[in-house]
XYZ file of C-alpha atoms in Angstrom:
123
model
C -189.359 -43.041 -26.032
C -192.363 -45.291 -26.339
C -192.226 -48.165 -28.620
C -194.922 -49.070 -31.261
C -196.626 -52.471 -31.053
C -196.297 -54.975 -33.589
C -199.312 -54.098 -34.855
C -198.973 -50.524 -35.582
C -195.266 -50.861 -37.160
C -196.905 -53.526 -39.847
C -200.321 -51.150 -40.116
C -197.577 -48.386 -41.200
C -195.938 -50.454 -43.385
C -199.100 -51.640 -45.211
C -200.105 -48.183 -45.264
C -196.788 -47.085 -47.114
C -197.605 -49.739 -49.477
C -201.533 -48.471 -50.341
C -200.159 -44.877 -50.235
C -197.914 -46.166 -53.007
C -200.719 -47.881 -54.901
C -203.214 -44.947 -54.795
C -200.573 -42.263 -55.519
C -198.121 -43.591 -58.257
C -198.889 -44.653 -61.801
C -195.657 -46.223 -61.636
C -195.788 -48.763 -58.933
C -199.647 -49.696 -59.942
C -197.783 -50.762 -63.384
C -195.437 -52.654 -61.944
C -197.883 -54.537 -59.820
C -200.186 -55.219 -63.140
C -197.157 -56.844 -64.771
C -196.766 -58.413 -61.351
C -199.953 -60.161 -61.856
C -199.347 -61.195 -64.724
C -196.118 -62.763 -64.383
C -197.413 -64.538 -62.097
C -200.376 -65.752 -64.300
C -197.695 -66.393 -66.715
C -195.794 -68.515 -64.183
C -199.037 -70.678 -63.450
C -200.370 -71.084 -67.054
C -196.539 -72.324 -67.771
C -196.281 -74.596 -64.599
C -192.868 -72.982 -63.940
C -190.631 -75.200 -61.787
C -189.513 -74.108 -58.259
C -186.115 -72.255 -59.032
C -187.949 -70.500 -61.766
C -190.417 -69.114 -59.572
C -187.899 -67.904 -56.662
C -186.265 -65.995 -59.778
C -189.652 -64.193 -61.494
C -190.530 -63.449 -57.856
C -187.142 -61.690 -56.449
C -187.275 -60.234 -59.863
C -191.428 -58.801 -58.691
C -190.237 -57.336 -55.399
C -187.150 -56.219 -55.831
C -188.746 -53.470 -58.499
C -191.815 -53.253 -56.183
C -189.686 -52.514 -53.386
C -187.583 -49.948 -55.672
C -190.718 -48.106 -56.365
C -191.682 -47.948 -53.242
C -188.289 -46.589 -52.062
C -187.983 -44.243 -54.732
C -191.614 -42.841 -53.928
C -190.667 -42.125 -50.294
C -187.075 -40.686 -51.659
C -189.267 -37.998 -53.939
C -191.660 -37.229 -51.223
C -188.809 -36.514 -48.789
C -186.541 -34.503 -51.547
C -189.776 -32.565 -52.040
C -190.423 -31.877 -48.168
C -187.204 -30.718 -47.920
C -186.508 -28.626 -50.793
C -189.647 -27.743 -52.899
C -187.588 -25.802 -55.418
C -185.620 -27.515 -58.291
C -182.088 -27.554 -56.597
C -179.130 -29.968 -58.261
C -179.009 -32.130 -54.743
C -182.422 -32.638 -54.975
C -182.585 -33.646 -58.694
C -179.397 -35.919 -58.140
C -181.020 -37.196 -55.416
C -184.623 -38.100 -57.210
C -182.739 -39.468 -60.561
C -180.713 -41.846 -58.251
C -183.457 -43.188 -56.702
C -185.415 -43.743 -60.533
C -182.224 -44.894 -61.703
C -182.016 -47.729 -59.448
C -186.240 -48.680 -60.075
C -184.946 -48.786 -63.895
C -182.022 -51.069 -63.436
C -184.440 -53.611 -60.979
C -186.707 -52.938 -64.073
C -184.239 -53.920 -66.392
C -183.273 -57.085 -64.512
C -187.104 -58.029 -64.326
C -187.323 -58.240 -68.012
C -184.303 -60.219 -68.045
C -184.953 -62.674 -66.071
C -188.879 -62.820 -67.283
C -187.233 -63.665 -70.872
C -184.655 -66.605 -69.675
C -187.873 -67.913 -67.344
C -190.343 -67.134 -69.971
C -188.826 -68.073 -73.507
C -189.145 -71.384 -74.033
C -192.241 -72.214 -72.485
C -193.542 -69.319 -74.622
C -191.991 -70.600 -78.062
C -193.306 -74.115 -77.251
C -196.766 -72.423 -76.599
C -196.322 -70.864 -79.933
C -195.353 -74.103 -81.891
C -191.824 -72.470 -81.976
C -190.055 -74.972 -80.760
């Protein structure tokens, strides 16, 4: 078996990534909240720890969306009709892009809170 430069494997994998972006709603949502987290992070000069958090937090539901998009696409290959596996199967996968989800928010309201309040005249 031939192996695949360096070059190719990454072209692949940043193809996966725009196939991603141009097919599902969901992951070009995520990366718009991406964005602005990260605005968020610079207009509120967050400190070091608090950006390793927001940004784990970024990837790990871009890279849940991502997985769960090439989970449907190979449920769907497989078995085009509606069949219990498959549906177990493609609710597993959104399950776990709602639980990264989940622990975005979290950690975007410890990070974010107080910097927003004081920004408010909150606190």
């Amino acid at each position: 078996m031939k192996r695949r430069s360096w070059g190719l494997v990454f072209r692949n994998a940043a193809e996966g990534v725009v196939y991603g972006l141009r097919t599902q709603r969901n992951v070009r949502v995520h990366t718009g909240a991406a964005f602005l987290m990260c605005a968020a992070g610079v207009f509120f000069g967050i400190s070091k720890m608090e950006w390793l958090f927001v940004l784990t937090a970024i990837f790990l539901v871009l890279v849940t969306e991502l997985m769960n998009t090439a989970v449907e696409a190979a449920v769907d290959l497989a078995e085009p009709n509606i069949h219990p596996l498959a549906k177990a199967a493609k609710d597993t996968a959104a399950g776990a892009v709602l639980l990264a989800a989940v622990f975005a928010v979290i950690v975007g309201c410890i990070v974010f809170a107080k910097p927003v309040l004081r920004w408010l005249g909150l606190s």
